[in-house]
mmCIF file of C-alpha atoms in Angstrom:
data_model
loop_
_atom_site.group_PDB
_atom_site.id
_atom_site.type_symbol
_atom_site.label_atom_id
_atom_site.label_comp_id
_atom_site.label_asym_id
_atom_site.label_seq_id
_atom_site.Cartn_x
_atom_site.Cartn_y
_atom_site.Cartn_z
ATOM 1 C CA LYS A 1 6.327 11.050 1.978
ATOM 2 C CA GLN A 2 3.157 9.306 0.716
ATOM 3 C CA GLU A 3 1.074 6.395 2.286
ATOM 4 C CA VAL A 4 -1.456 4.853 1.260
ATOM 5 C CA THR A 5 -3.752 3.292 3.192
ATOM 6 C CA GLN A 6 -7.108 0.472 1.673
ATOM 7 C CA ILE A 7 -9.821 -0.447 3.979
ATOM 8 C CA PRO A 8 -10.958 -2.950 4.172
ATOM 9 C CA ALA A 9 -7.757 -5.652 3.633
ATOM 10 C CA ALA A 10 -10.551 -8.422 2.592
ATOM 11 C CA LEU A 11 -14.160 -8.963 1.335
ATOM 12 C CA SER A 12 -16.145 -11.316 1.191
ATOM 13 C CA VAL A 13 -19.590 -10.540 -0.461
ATOM 14 C CA PRO A 14 -22.670 -12.795 -1.714
ATOM 15 C CA GLU A 15 -22.720 -12.024 -6.265
ATOM 16 C CA GLY A 16 -25.253 -9.325 -7.127
ATOM 17 C CA GLU A 17 -24.500 -6.904 -4.345
ATOM 18 C CA ASN A 18 -22.633 -3.707 -4.852
ATOM 19 C CA LEU A 19 -19.571 -2.766 -2.484
ATOM 20 C CA VAL A 20 -17.246 -0.161 -1.777
ATOM 21 C CA LEU A 21 -13.662 -0.702 -1.744
ATOM 22 C CA ASN A 22 -12.207 2.148 -0.025
ATOM 23 C CA CYS A 23 -8.263 4.479 -1.077
ATOM 24 C CA SER A 24 -7.451 7.171 1.461
ATOM 25 C CA PHE A 25 -3.968 8.541 0.986
ATOM 26 C CA THR A 26 -2.025 10.891 3.306
ATOM 27 C CA ASP A 27 -0.317 14.544 1.119
ATOM 28 C CA SER A 28 -3.032 15.349 -1.243
ATOM 29 C CA ALA A 29 -0.788 16.745 -4.311
ATOM 30 C CA ILE A 30 -1.630 14.101 -6.767
ATOM 31 C CA TYR A 31 -1.460 14.336 -10.370
ATOM 32 C CA ASN A 32 -3.619 11.458 -10.807
ATOM 33 C CA LEU A 33 -5.280 8.471 -8.926
ATOM 34 C CA GLN A 34 -5.002 4.169 -10.878
ATOM 35 C CA TRP A 35 -6.930 1.685 -9.699
ATOM 36 C CA PHE A 36 -6.049 -1.619 -10.972
ATOM 37 C CA ARG A 37 -6.855 -4.971 -10.480
ATOM 38 C CA GLN A 38 -4.552 -7.737 -9.825
ATOM 39 C CA ASP A 39 -5.508 -11.708 -10.243
ATOM 40 C CA PRO A 40 -3.381 -14.392 -7.947
ATOM 41 C CA GLY A 41 -0.086 -14.486 -9.991
ATOM 42 C CA LYS A 42 -1.075 -12.360 -13.045
ATOM 43 C CA GLY A 43 0.129 -8.626 -13.592
ATOM 44 C CA LEU A 44 -2.156 -5.975 -12.972
ATOM 45 C CA THR A 45 -5.395 -4.107 -15.193
ATOM 46 C CA SER A 46 -6.056 -0.998 -15.066
ATOM 47 C CA LEU A 47 -9.243 -0.101 -14.276
ATOM 48 C CA LEU A 48 -9.657 3.530 -13.970
ATOM 49 C CA LEU A 49 -7.784 5.833 -13.579
ATOM 50 C CA ILE A 50 -8.831 9.793 -12.429
ATOM 51 C CA GLN A 51 -7.044 12.831 -12.569
ATOM 52 C CA SER A 52 -6.554 15.326 -9.696
ATOM 53 C CA SER A 53 -9.301 17.675 -11.869
ATOM 54 C CA GLN A 54 -12.079 15.212 -12.061
ATOM 55 C CA ARG A 55 -14.078 13.924 -9.323
ATOM 56 C CA GLU A 56 -15.222 10.398 -10.831
ATOM 57 C CA GLN A 57 -15.138 8.007 -13.954
ATOM 58 C CA THR A 58 -16.761 4.957 -14.989
ATOM 59 C CA SER A 59 -16.410 1.781 -16.665
ATOM 60 C CA GLY A 60 -19.380 -0.161 -17.347
ATOM 61 C CA ARG A 61 -20.176 -1.343 -13.533
ATOM 62 C CA LEU A 62 -17.090 0.133 -12.113
ATOM 63 C CA ASN A 63 -17.103 4.203 -10.384
ATOM 64 C CA ALA A 64 -14.885 5.318 -9.540
ATOM 65 C CA SER A 65 -14.275 8.922 -6.998
ATOM 66 C CA LEU A 66 -11.520 11.008 -6.464
ATOM 67 C CA ASP A 67 -11.932 13.660 -3.317
ATOM 68 C CA LYS A 68 -8.581 15.349 -3.121
ATOM 69 C CA SER A 69 -8.688 17.739 -0.942
ATOM 70 C CA SER A 70 -9.129 14.841 1.930
ATOM 71 C CA GLY A 71 -7.451 12.288 0.509
ATOM 72 C CA ARG A 72 -10.110 9.658 -0.681
ATOM 73 C CA SER A 73 -10.937 7.573 -3.885
ATOM 74 C CA THR A 74 -13.910 4.924 -3.588
ATOM 75 C CA LEU A 75 -13.741 2.122 -6.154
ATOM 76 C CA TYR A 76 -17.749 1.446 -6.664
ATOM 77 C CA ILE A 77 -18.673 -1.843 -7.754
ATOM 78 C CA ALA A 78 -22.200 -2.667 -9.054
ATOM 79 C CA ALA A 79 -23.900 -6.060 -9.165
ATOM 80 C CA SER A 80 -20.864 -7.787 -8.374
ATOM 81 C CA GLN A 81 -19.818 -11.416 -10.064
ATOM 82 C CA PRO A 82 -18.062 -14.114 -8.991
ATOM 83 C CA GLY A 83 -15.726 -13.013 -12.080
ATOM 84 C CA ASP A 84 -14.977 -10.066 -10.031
ATOM 85 C CA SER A 85 -13.005 -12.138 -7.254
ATOM 86 C CA ALA A 86 -9.154 -10.468 -6.899
ATOM 87 C CA THR A 87 -6.955 -8.034 -5.319
ATOM 88 C CA TYR A 88 -7.710 -4.460 -6.074
ATOM 89 C CA LEU A 89 -5.151 -1.776 -6.041
ATOM 90 C CA CYS A 90 -5.197 1.633 -5.795
ATOM 91 C CA ALA A 91 -2.386 3.969 -6.643
ATOM 92 C CA VAL A 92 -1.461 7.721 -6.398
ATOM 93 C CA LEU A 93 0.713 9.339 -8.592
ATOM 94 C CA ASN A 94 2.789 12.614 -6.872
ATOM 95 C CA THR A 95 3.177 16.136 -8.203
ATOM 96 C CA GLY A 96 7.301 16.332 -7.689
ATOM 97 C CA THR A 97 8.066 12.710 -8.298
ATOM 98 C CA ALA A 98 6.253 11.893 -11.856
ATOM 99 C CA SER A 99 8.138 9.068 -12.181
ATOM 100 C CA LYS A 100 6.663 6.563 -9.339
ATOM 101 C CA LEU A 101 3.293 5.221 -8.048
ATOM 102 C CA THR A 102 2.487 4.919 -4.579
ATOM 103 C CA PHE A 103 0.465 1.884 -3.742
ATOM 104 C CA GLY A 104 -1.840 0.126 -1.566
ATOM 105 C CA THR A 105 -0.858 -3.055 -0.093
ATOM 106 C CA GLY A 106 -4.927 -3.526 -1.781
ATOM 107 C CA THR A 107 -7.985 -5.387 -1.225
ATOM 108 C CA ARG A 108 -9.227 -9.139 -1.330
ATOM 109 C CA LEU A 109 -12.739 -9.389 -2.672
ATOM 110 C CA GLN A 110 -14.135 -12.177 -2.615
ATOM 111 C CA VAL A 111 -17.983 -12.563 -4.640
ATOM 112 C CA THR A 112 -19.412 -15.653 -3.848
ATOM 113 C CA LEU A 113 -22.074 -17.521 -5.505
ATOM 114 C CA ASN B 1 -0.667 -3.923 -29.746
ATOM 115 C CA ALA B 2 0.765 -6.421 -27.726
ATOM 116 C CA GLY B 3 0.748 -4.444 -24.213
ATOM 117 C CA VAL B 4 3.583 -4.651 -21.512
ATOM 118 C CA MET B 5 6.067 -7.966 -22.724
ATOM 119 C CA GLN B 6 8.228 -9.614 -19.722
ATOM 120 C CA ASN B 7 10.032 -12.483 -19.754
ATOM 121 C CA PRO B 8 10.646 -14.805 -18.570
ATOM 122 C CA ARG B 9 7.144 -15.646 -16.170
ATOM 123 C CA HIS B 10 8.678 -17.594 -13.672
ATOM 124 C CA LEU B 11 12.911 -17.875 -12.497
ATOM 125 C CA VAL B 12 14.357 -19.824 -11.124
ATOM 126 C CA ARG B 13 18.044 -19.446 -9.245
ATOM 127 C CA ARG B 14 20.231 -20.279 -7.122
ATOM 128 C CA ARG B 15 21.598 -18.072 -4.346
ATOM 129 C CA GLY B 16 24.871 -16.658 -5.716
ATOM 130 C CA GLN B 17 23.245 -16.609 -9.461
ATOM 131 C CA GLU B 18 22.890 -13.843 -11.360
ATOM 132 C CA ALA B 19 19.119 -13.100 -12.509
ATOM 133 C CA ARG B 20 18.181 -10.855 -15.774
ATOM 134 C CA LEU B 21 14.304 -9.611 -15.816
ATOM 135 C CA ARG B 22 13.710 -8.558 -19.164
ATOM 136 C CA CYS B 23 10.806 -6.056 -20.029
ATOM 137 C CA SER B 24 9.350 -4.411 -23.838
ATOM 138 C CA PRO B 25 7.449 -1.481 -23.399
ATOM 139 C CA MET B 26 3.959 -0.730 -25.180
ATOM 140 C CA LYS B 27 4.211 0.423 -28.353
ATOM 141 C CA GLY B 28 4.604 4.235 -29.003
ATOM 142 C CA HIS B 29 5.792 4.535 -25.272
ATOM 143 C CA SER B 30 9.181 5.454 -24.051
ATOM 144 C CA HIS B 31 10.010 5.041 -20.311
ATOM 145 C CA VAL B 32 10.370 2.011 -18.419
ATOM 146 C CA TYR B 33 9.505 1.941 -14.831
ATOM 147 C CA TRP B 34 10.019 -1.763 -12.119
ATOM 148 C CA TYR B 35 8.420 -2.312 -9.327
ATOM 149 C CA ARG B 36 9.301 -5.188 -7.269
ATOM 150 C CA GLN B 37 5.981 -7.499 -4.741
ATOM 151 C CA LEU B 38 7.554 -8.704 -2.305
ATOM 152 C CA PRO B 39 5.241 -12.176 -0.863
ATOM 153 C CA GLU B 40 2.198 -10.160 1.441
ATOM 154 C CA GLU B 41 3.656 -6.858 0.917
ATOM 155 C CA GLY B 42 2.265 -3.900 -1.773
ATOM 156 C CA LEU B 43 4.065 -2.722 -4.894
ATOM 157 C CA LYS B 44 7.216 -0.617 -4.258
ATOM 158 C CA PHE B 45 8.651 1.523 -6.764
ATOM 159 C CA MET B 46 12.739 0.697 -8.166
ATOM 160 C CA VAL B 47 13.285 2.698 -10.891
ATOM 161 C CA TYR B 48 12.253 4.816 -13.789
ATOM 162 C CA LEU B 49 14.432 4.047 -16.883
ATOM 163 C CA GLN B 50 13.994 6.428 -20.437
ATOM 164 C CA LYS B 51 16.552 4.715 -23.226
ATOM 165 C CA GLU B 52 19.843 5.415 -22.849
ATOM 166 C CA ASN B 53 19.258 6.785 -19.108
ATOM 167 C CA ILE B 54 18.167 5.911 -15.626
ATOM 168 C CA ILE B 55 16.019 9.181 -14.810
ATOM 169 C CA ASP B 56 14.878 8.186 -11.093
ATOM 170 C CA GLU B 57 16.472 5.339 -9.303
ATOM 171 C CA SER B 58 15.539 5.692 -5.647
ATOM 172 C CA GLY B 59 13.899 3.084 -4.575
ATOM 173 C CA MET B 60 16.681 0.338 -5.895
ATOM 174 C CA PRO B 61 18.422 -1.549 -3.379
ATOM 175 C CA LYS B 62 22.400 0.303 -3.247
ATOM 176 C CA GLU B 63 24.101 -3.472 -4.091
ATOM 177 C CA ARG B 64 23.765 -5.758 -6.487
ATOM 178 C CA PHE B 65 20.693 -4.177 -8.256
ATOM 179 C CA SER B 66 20.906 -2.866 -11.871
ATOM 180 C CA ALA B 67 18.908 -1.223 -14.606
ATOM 181 C CA GLU B 68 19.729 -0.350 -18.049
ATOM 182 C CA PHE B 69 17.555 0.257 -20.815
ATOM 183 C CA PRO B 70 19.197 0.782 -24.154
ATOM 184 C CA LYS B 71 18.740 2.323 -26.979
ATOM 185 C CA GLU B 72 17.814 -1.053 -28.988
ATOM 186 C CA GLY B 73 15.783 -3.879 -27.134
ATOM 187 C CA PRO B 74 14.353 -4.561 -24.118
ATOM 188 C CA SER B 75 14.764 -2.928 -20.331
ATOM 189 C CA ILE B 76 17.100 -5.503 -18.551
ATOM 190 C CA LEU B 77 16.828 -5.934 -14.348
ATOM 191 C CA ARG B 78 20.088 -7.141 -13.730
ATOM 192 C CA ILE B 79 20.323 -9.031 -9.518
ATOM 193 C CA GLN B 80 23.475 -10.389 -9.043
ATOM 194 C CA GLN B 81 24.820 -12.761 -6.006
ATOM 195 C CA VAL B 82 20.987 -13.308 -5.180
ATOM 196 C CA VAL B 83 19.724 -14.339 -2.127
ATOM 197 C CA ARG B 84 16.593 -15.910 -0.669
ATOM 198 C CA GLY B 85 15.197 -12.483 0.341
ATOM 199 C CA ASP B 86 15.221 -11.380 -3.580
ATOM 200 C CA SER B 87 12.392 -13.800 -4.305
ATOM 201 C CA ALA B 88 9.455 -11.716 -5.442
ATOM 202 C CA ALA B 89 7.003 -10.611 -8.375
ATOM 203 C CA TYR B 90 8.910 -8.461 -10.103
ATOM 204 C CA PHE B 91 6.879 -5.869 -12.170
ATOM 205 C CA CYS B 92 7.507 -3.605 -15.277
ATOM 206 C CA ALA B 93 5.344 -0.808 -16.810
ATOM 207 C CA SER B 94 5.476 1.849 -19.464
ATOM 208 C CA SER B 95 3.775 4.807 -20.038
ATOM 209 C CA PRO B 96 4.034 7.580 -23.198
ATOM 210 C CA PRO B 97 6.521 10.380 -23.468
ATOM 211 C CA GLY B 98 5.576 12.610 -21.155
ATOM 212 C CA GLY B 99 5.244 10.195 -18.155
ATOM 213 C CA GLY B 100 3.009 8.828 -16.029
ATOM 214 C CA TRP B 101 0.353 11.419 -16.973
ATOM 215 C CA SER B 102 -1.914 9.609 -18.933
ATOM 216 C CA GLY B 103 -1.061 6.488 -16.899
ATOM 217 C CA TYR B 104 1.157 3.559 -16.749
ATOM 218 C CA THR B 105 0.623 0.014 -18.275
ATOM 219 C CA PHE B 106 2.281 -3.306 -16.520
ATOM 220 C CA GLY B 107 3.656 -6.332 -17.406
ATOM 221 C CA SER B 108 2.404 -9.370 -16.312
ATOM 222 C CA GLY B 109 5.181 -9.402 -14.192
ATOM 223 C CA THR B 110 8.569 -12.146 -13.486
ATOM 224 C CA ARG B 111 8.308 -14.279 -10.197
ATOM 225 C CA LEU B 112 11.916 -14.733 -9.201
ATOM 226 C CA THR B 113 12.489 -17.873 -6.547
ATOM 227 C CA VAL B 114 16.232 -17.846 -5.326
ATOM 228 C CA VAL B 115 16.590 -21.474 -3.929
#
């Protein structure tokens, strides 16, 4: 059974800092991994999707890496801004169960002025 | 492209009533998935549907919960005889034909409160 863990559970950084969010998963037989952002009381916004054959994806100040063999992904946020404050979720899509994502419990990020 | 549309955004029901949550997938998407987020917990898969077919309902509670995706109209998640423990955010996602290989798009969710 796939288990997804995100560390840390919460993080507070001053504006302008670069930061790394971690995601680990127990079963490396995945099709892809997706990072989402969730604002309080809102839905999920997809940030980056990494296919199992890829090592990283970039979008603006965000960079996500994937090491499938070790069951790890990181989300790097450069030059953080207060608007980046949200909960960040990673989710994996397992082979053989191409219908259901397994989510981590998220990292709650606060970027302070 | 309006994205995945869910309604209502907020729903309050008394214990024992029925709750109906609706989801319209993105244009061009034919696969719909429902997830539940309990307070202070992660999102959990409930059910995967295509038009007129339930593909995977392994995450659905055995009783009181049902889902459909008719040929015409939105997907419906129905909860009968709601209890306080059903209070949660229910999210719908959709994907293109072929499944989640190219990623999922989520709606804004329906927040159900049972009083």
